[in-house]
Amino acid sequence: MDTYSTQQICEEGRNGLMIYAEANPDHWRGGFIWTLVDEKNAEITDEGLAFTMEDALKEARHAANQKLPHISDLDVSDSSQPSICSNRSSG
């Protein structure tokens, strides 16, 4: 079984946006990609690449919080949903 046969995938709702994070499909570069999606308007509002899944989620949460610049992290904590992470086999 190779390194990429099982991939961790996380989904989380935050500030009316959805965060998706998973292993980078670019096996040479590695890391984890995250995408911030406004599902109401069906558009990607931000995306990035991080070294670990934890970093990817942290960066995506920060980006989601930036969409509401006048509200602190403590104020938006009630508007987030817990992360749903799973391991999926790809072969």
Short mmCIF file of N, CA, C and O in Angstrom, two decimals:
data_model
loop_
_atom_site.label_atom_id
_atom_site.label_comp_id
_atom_site.label_asym_id
_atom_site.label_seq_id
_atom_site.Cartn_x
_atom_site.Cartn_y
_atom_site.Cartn_z
N MET A 1 0.84 -1.17 0.00
CA MET A 1 0.00 0.00 0.00
C MET A 1 0.89 1.24 0.00
O MET A 1 1.78 1.37 0.83
N ASP A 2 0.66 2.17 -0.95
CA ASP A 2 1.48 3.37 -1.00
C ASP A 2 0.95 4.44 -0.05
O ASP A 2 -0.12 4.31 0.52
N THR A 3 1.70 5.53 0.08
CA THR A 3 1.37 6.61 1.00
C THR A 3 0.01 7.23 0.71
O THR A 3 -0.69 7.67 1.62
N TYR A 4 -0.40 7.25 -0.55
CA TYR A 4 -1.61 7.96 -0.93
C TYR A 4 -2.82 7.04 -1.11
O TYR A 4 -3.84 7.49 -1.59
N SER A 5 -2.73 5.78 -0.72
CA SER A 5 -3.86 4.88 -0.88
C SER A 5 -4.97 5.19 0.12
O SER A 5 -6.11 4.87 -0.11
N THR A 6 -4.63 5.83 1.23
CA THR A 6 -5.63 6.29 2.19
C THR A 6 -5.43 7.78 2.38
O THR A 6 -4.34 8.22 2.72
N GLN A 7 -6.48 8.55 2.12
CA GLN A 7 -6.38 9.99 2.23
C GLN A 7 -7.34 10.50 3.29
O GLN A 7 -8.48 10.07 3.36
N GLN A 8 -6.86 11.44 4.08
CA GLN A 8 -7.71 12.07 5.07
C GLN A 8 -8.43 13.24 4.41
O GLN A 8 -7.81 14.05 3.72
N ILE A 9 -9.73 13.31 4.61
CA ILE A 9 -10.56 14.38 4.06
C ILE A 9 -11.37 14.98 5.19
O ILE A 9 -11.97 14.25 5.98
N CYS A 10 -11.38 16.32 5.29
CA CYS A 10 -12.14 17.01 6.32
C CYS A 10 -13.08 18.03 5.69
O CYS A 10 -12.74 18.67 4.70
N GLU A 11 -14.27 18.15 6.28
CA GLU A 11 -15.25 19.14 5.89
C GLU A 11 -15.72 19.85 7.14
O GLU A 11 -15.91 19.22 8.18
N GLU A 12 -15.93 21.16 7.03
CA GLU A 12 -16.35 21.95 8.19
C GLU A 12 -17.09 23.18 7.71
O GLU A 12 -16.67 23.84 6.77
N GLY A 13 -18.21 23.50 8.36
CA GLY A 13 -18.93 24.73 8.08
C GLY A 13 -18.45 25.83 9.00
O GLY A 13 -18.19 25.60 10.18
N ARG A 14 -18.26 27.03 8.44
CA ARG A 14 -17.79 28.16 9.25
C ARG A 14 -18.25 29.47 8.61
O ARG A 14 -17.98 29.72 7.45
N ASN A 15 -18.95 30.29 9.37
CA ASN A 15 -19.39 31.62 8.93
C ASN A 15 -20.17 31.56 7.61
O ASN A 15 -20.03 32.42 6.76
N GLY A 16 -20.99 30.53 7.45
CA GLY A 16 -21.79 30.40 6.24
C GLY A 16 -21.01 29.87 5.05
O GLY A 16 -21.53 29.85 3.93
N LEU A 17 -19.79 29.43 5.26
CA LEU A 17 -18.95 28.88 4.20
C LEU A 17 -18.60 27.44 4.55
O LEU A 17 -18.66 27.04 5.70
N MET A 18 -18.21 26.68 3.55
CA MET A 18 -17.74 25.31 3.79
C MET A 18 -16.25 25.24 3.55
O MET A 18 -15.73 25.79 2.58
N ILE A 19 -15.57 24.57 4.47
CA ILE A 19 -14.14 24.31 4.35
C ILE A 19 -13.96 22.85 3.95
O ILE A 19 -14.53 21.97 4.57
N TYR A 20 -13.19 22.63 2.90
CA TYR A 20 -12.83 21.28 2.48
C TYR A 20 -11.31 21.19 2.51
O TYR A 20 -10.62 22.07 1.99
N ALA A 21 -10.79 20.14 3.13
CA ALA A 21 -9.35 19.93 3.19
C ALA A 21 -9.06 18.45 2.92
O ALA A 21 -9.78 17.58 3.39
N GLU A 22 -8.01 18.22 2.15
CA GLU A 22 -7.63 16.84 1.82
C GLU A 22 -6.17 16.81 1.38
O GLU A 22 -5.55 17.84 1.16
N ALA A 23 -5.65 15.60 1.26
CA ALA A 23 -4.27 15.43 0.78
C ALA A 23 -4.14 16.02 -0.61
O ALA A 23 -5.03 15.90 -1.45
N ASN A 24 -3.03 16.70 -0.84
CA ASN A 24 -2.76 17.31 -2.14
C ASN A 24 -2.65 16.22 -3.20
O ASN A 24 -1.86 15.28 -3.04
N PRO A 25 -3.42 16.31 -4.29
CA PRO A 25 -3.32 15.28 -5.32
C PRO A 25 -1.99 15.32 -6.08
O PRO A 25 -1.65 14.37 -6.76
N ASP A 26 -1.23 16.40 -5.92
CA ASP A 26 0.11 16.48 -6.51
C ASP A 26 1.07 15.73 -5.59
O ASP A 26 1.57 16.27 -4.62
N HIS A 27 1.33 14.47 -5.90
CA HIS A 27 2.14 13.60 -5.05
C HIS A 27 3.59 14.09 -4.92
O HIS A 27 4.25 13.80 -3.94
N TRP A 28 4.09 14.80 -5.91
CA TRP A 28 5.46 15.31 -5.84
C TRP A 28 5.59 16.43 -4.83
O TRP A 28 6.57 16.53 -4.11
N ARG A 29 4.59 17.27 -4.78
CA ARG A 29 4.63 18.43 -3.88
C ARG A 29 4.18 18.06 -2.47
O ARG A 29 4.68 18.58 -1.49
N GLY A 30 3.18 17.20 -2.37
CA GLY A 30 2.69 16.74 -1.07
C GLY A 30 1.91 17.79 -0.32
O GLY A 30 1.44 18.77 -0.89
N GLY A 31 1.73 17.58 0.97
CA GLY A 31 0.98 18.51 1.80
C GLY A 31 -0.52 18.30 1.69
O GLY A 31 -1.00 17.25 1.25
N PHE A 32 -1.26 19.32 2.10
CA PHE A 32 -2.72 19.26 2.12
C PHE A 32 -3.28 20.53 1.50
O PHE A 32 -2.79 21.63 1.76
N ILE A 33 -4.30 20.36 0.67
CA ILE A 33 -4.96 21.51 0.08
C ILE A 33 -6.24 21.81 0.85
O ILE A 33 -6.86 20.91 1.42
N TRP A 34 -6.58 23.08 0.91
CA TRP A 34 -7.85 23.47 1.52
C TRP A 34 -8.56 24.43 0.58
O TRP A 34 -7.93 25.15 -0.19
N THR A 35 -9.88 24.36 0.61
CA THR A 35 -10.71 25.20 -0.23
C THR A 35 -11.84 25.76 0.61
O THR A 35 -12.45 25.03 1.40
N LEU A 36 -12.11 27.03 0.45
CA LEU A 36 -13.20 27.71 1.14
C LEU A 36 -14.27 27.99 0.10
O LEU A 36 -14.02 28.67 -0.90
N VAL A 37 -15.48 27.43 0.31
CA VAL A 37 -16.53 27.49 -0.70
C VAL A 37 -17.76 28.20 -0.15
O VAL A 37 -18.25 27.87 0.93
N ASP A 38 -18.25 29.17 -0.91
CA ASP A 38 -19.53 29.81 -0.63
C ASP A 38 -20.56 28.99 -1.39
O ASP A 38 -20.75 29.17 -2.60
N GLU A 39 -21.20 28.05 -0.72
CA GLU A 39 -22.11 27.13 -1.40
C GLU A 39 -23.39 27.82 -1.86
O GLU A 39 -24.00 27.41 -2.82
N LYS A 40 -23.77 28.91 -1.20
CA LYS A 40 -24.96 29.66 -1.60
C LYS A 40 -24.79 30.23 -3.00
O LYS A 40 -25.69 30.21 -3.80
N ASN A 41 -23.59 30.75 -3.28
CA ASN A 41 -23.30 31.33 -4.59
C ASN A 41 -22.51 30.39 -5.49
O ASN A 41 -22.11 30.78 -6.59
N ALA A 42 -22.26 29.18 -5.02
CA ALA A 42 -21.54 28.16 -5.78
C ALA A 42 -20.21 28.68 -6.31
O ALA A 42 -19.91 28.60 -7.51
N GLU A 43 -19.39 29.24 -5.39
CA GLU A 43 -18.09 29.74 -5.81
C GLU A 43 -17.02 29.48 -4.76
O GLU A 43 -17.29 29.45 -3.57
N ILE A 44 -15.81 29.28 -5.24
CA ILE A 44 -14.65 29.15 -4.36
C ILE A 44 -14.21 30.55 -3.99
O ILE A 44 -13.96 31.38 -4.87
N THR A 45 -14.11 30.83 -2.69
CA THR A 45 -13.72 32.17 -2.26
C THR A 45 -12.25 32.25 -1.86
O THR A 45 -11.70 33.34 -1.82
N ASP A 46 -11.63 31.12 -1.57
CA ASP A 46 -10.21 31.10 -1.21
C ASP A 46 -9.72 29.66 -1.23
O ASP A 46 -10.52 28.72 -1.15
N GLU A 47 -8.42 29.48 -1.34
CA GLU A 47 -7.83 28.15 -1.32
C GLU A 47 -6.36 28.27 -0.98
O GLU A 47 -5.78 29.36 -1.07
N GLY A 48 -5.76 27.16 -0.54
CA GLY A 48 -4.36 27.21 -0.17
C GLY A 48 -3.75 25.82 -0.03
O GLY A 48 -4.43 24.81 -0.18
N LEU A 49 -2.47 25.81 0.30
CA LEU A 49 -1.70 24.59 0.47
C LEU A 49 -0.95 24.68 1.79
O LEU A 49 -0.37 25.72 2.10
N ALA A 50 -1.00 23.63 2.59
CA ALA A 50 -0.34 23.61 3.90
C ALA A 50 0.42 22.30 4.06
O ALA A 50 0.14 21.31 3.39
N PHE A 51 1.35 22.30 5.00
CA PHE A 51 2.19 21.13 5.23
C PHE A 51 1.44 19.99 5.92
O PHE A 51 1.63 18.82 5.60
N THR A 52 0.57 20.33 6.89
CA THR A 52 -0.19 19.31 7.63
C THR A 52 -1.69 19.58 7.53
O THR A 52 -2.10 20.70 7.19
N MET A 53 -2.49 18.59 7.85
CA MET A 53 -3.94 18.76 7.86
C MET A 53 -4.33 19.82 8.89
O MET A 53 -5.21 20.65 8.64
N GLU A 54 -3.68 19.80 10.05
CA GLU A 54 -4.00 20.77 11.09
C GLU A 54 -3.72 22.20 10.60
O GLU A 54 -4.51 23.11 10.84
N ASP A 55 -2.60 22.38 9.91
CA ASP A 55 -2.27 23.70 9.35
C ASP A 55 -3.28 24.12 8.28
O ASP A 55 -3.67 25.28 8.21
N ALA A 56 -3.70 23.16 7.47
CA ALA A 56 -4.67 23.46 6.42
C ALA A 56 -5.98 23.95 7.02
O ALA A 56 -6.55 24.95 6.59
N LEU A 57 -6.46 23.25 8.06
CA LEU A 57 -7.70 23.67 8.71
C LEU A 57 -7.55 25.02 9.39
O LEU A 57 -8.44 25.87 9.33
N LYS A 58 -6.41 25.24 10.02
CA LYS A 58 -6.16 26.52 10.69
C LYS A 58 -6.17 27.67 9.68
O LYS A 58 -6.79 28.71 9.92
N GLU A 59 -5.48 27.49 8.56
CA GLU A 59 -5.43 28.52 7.53
C GLU A 59 -6.81 28.78 6.93
O GLU A 59 -7.20 29.93 6.70
N ALA A 60 -7.57 27.71 6.68
CA ALA A 60 -8.90 27.86 6.10
C ALA A 60 -9.85 28.56 7.08
O ALA A 60 -10.65 29.41 6.68
N ARG A 61 -9.76 28.22 8.37
CA ARG A 61 -10.58 28.89 9.38
C ARG A 61 -10.24 30.37 9.45
O ARG A 61 -11.13 31.22 9.57
N HIS A 62 -8.96 30.68 9.38
CA HIS A 62 -8.53 32.08 9.40
C HIS A 62 -9.11 32.82 8.19
O HIS A 62 -9.61 33.94 8.31
N ALA A 63 -9.05 32.20 7.01
CA ALA A 63 -9.60 32.82 5.80
C ALA A 63 -11.11 33.03 5.94
O ALA A 63 -11.63 34.08 5.54
N ALA A 64 -11.81 32.06 6.51
CA ALA A 64 -13.25 32.20 6.71
C ALA A 64 -13.55 33.33 7.67
O ALA A 64 -14.48 34.11 7.46
N ASN A 65 -12.76 33.46 8.73
CA ASN A 65 -12.96 34.55 9.69
C ASN A 65 -12.69 35.90 9.06
O ASN A 65 -13.32 36.89 9.43
N GLN A 66 -11.78 35.96 8.09
CA GLN A 66 -11.48 37.22 7.41
C GLN A 66 -12.65 37.70 6.56
O GLN A 66 -12.73 38.88 6.22
N LYS A 67 -13.55 36.79 6.20
CA LYS A 67 -14.73 37.18 5.43
C LYS A 67 -15.69 38.02 6.27
O LYS A 67 -16.55 38.70 5.75
N LEU A 68 -15.52 37.97 7.60
CA LEU A 68 -16.31 38.78 8.54
C LEU A 68 -15.33 39.62 9.36
O LEU A 68 -15.05 39.32 10.50
N PRO A 69 -14.79 40.69 8.79
CA PRO A 69 -13.68 41.41 9.42
C PRO A 69 -14.01 42.10 10.73
O PRO A 69 -13.11 42.39 11.49
N HIS A 70 -15.27 42.33 11.03
CA HIS A 70 -15.60 43.07 12.26
C HIS A 70 -15.94 42.17 13.43
O HIS A 70 -16.36 42.62 14.47
N ILE A 71 -15.77 40.87 13.26
CA ILE A 71 -16.13 39.91 14.31
C ILE A 71 -14.87 39.16 14.72
O ILE A 71 -14.16 38.63 13.88
N SER A 72 -14.61 39.07 16.02
CA SER A 72 -13.42 38.36 16.50
C SER A 72 -13.64 36.85 16.45
O SER A 72 -14.75 36.38 16.30
N ASP A 73 -12.55 36.10 16.60
CA ASP A 73 -12.64 34.63 16.61
C ASP A 73 -13.59 34.15 17.68
O ASP A 73 -14.31 33.18 17.49
N LEU A 74 -13.60 34.80 18.84
CA LEU A 74 -14.49 34.37 19.92
C LEU A 74 -15.94 34.57 19.54
O LEU A 74 -16.80 33.77 19.86
N ASP A 75 -16.25 35.63 18.82
CA ASP A 75 -17.63 35.91 18.43
C ASP A 75 -18.15 34.94 17.38
O ASP A 75 -19.33 34.68 17.32
N VAL A 76 -17.29 34.41 16.51
CA VAL A 76 -17.75 33.53 15.45
C VAL A 76 -17.71 32.06 15.83
O VAL A 76 -18.13 31.23 15.06
N SER A 77 -17.25 31.73 17.01
CA SER A 77 -17.12 30.33 17.38
C SER A 77 -18.47 29.61 17.36
O SER A 77 -18.53 28.44 17.05
N ASP A 78 -19.56 30.31 17.65
CA ASP A 78 -20.87 29.68 17.64
C ASP A 78 -21.38 29.40 16.23
O ASP A 78 -22.29 28.62 16.05
N SER A 79 -20.78 30.06 15.22
CA SER A 79 -21.26 29.87 13.86
C SER A 79 -20.49 28.78 13.12
O SER A 79 -20.67 28.61 11.93
N SER A 80 -19.62 28.06 13.82
CA SER A 80 -18.86 27.00 13.15
C SER A 80 -19.43 25.64 13.52
O SER A 80 -20.02 25.46 14.56
N GLN A 81 -19.25 24.72 12.61
CA GLN A 81 -19.64 23.33 12.84
C GLN A 81 -18.37 22.53 13.03
O GLN A 81 -17.35 22.85 12.45
N PRO A 82 -18.43 21.47 13.83
CA PRO A 82 -17.21 20.66 14.03
C PRO A 82 -16.75 20.03 12.73
O PRO A 82 -17.53 19.77 11.83
N SER A 83 -15.46 19.80 12.65
CA SER A 83 -14.88 19.16 11.47
C SER A 83 -15.36 17.71 11.40
O SER A 83 -15.46 17.02 12.38
N ILE A 84 -15.64 17.29 10.18
CA ILE A 84 -15.95 15.89 9.91
C ILE A 84 -14.80 15.37 9.06
O ILE A 84 -14.63 15.79 7.92
N CYS A 85 -13.97 14.53 9.65
CA CYS A 85 -12.81 14.00 8.95
C CYS A 85 -12.97 12.50 8.77
O CYS A 85 -13.48 11.81 9.65
N SER A 86 -12.52 12.02 7.64
CA SER A 86 -12.57 10.58 7.39
C SER A 86 -11.37 10.18 6.58
O SER A 86 -10.71 10.99 5.95
N ASN A 87 -11.08 8.90 6.60
CA ASN A 87 -10.03 8.32 5.77
C ASN A 87 -10.70 7.57 4.65
O ASN A 87 -11.58 6.74 4.88
N ARG A 88 -10.30 7.86 3.43
CA ARG A 88 -10.87 7.17 2.26
C ARG A 88 -9.76 6.43 1.53
O ARG A 88 -8.69 6.97 1.32
N SER A 89 -10.07 5.22 1.13
CA SER A 89 -9.11 4.45 0.32
C SER A 89 -9.30 4.80 -1.13
O SER A 89 -10.42 4.95 -1.59
N SER A 90 -8.19 4.95 -1.84
CA SER A 90 -8.28 5.31 -3.25
C SER A 90 -7.83 4.18 -4.16
O SER A 90 -7.41 4.40 -5.28
N GLY A 91 -7.94 3.01 -3.72
CA GLY A 91 -7.55 1.96 -4.65
C GLY A 91 -7.43 0.69 -4.03
O GLY A 91 -7.46 -0.25 -3.68
#
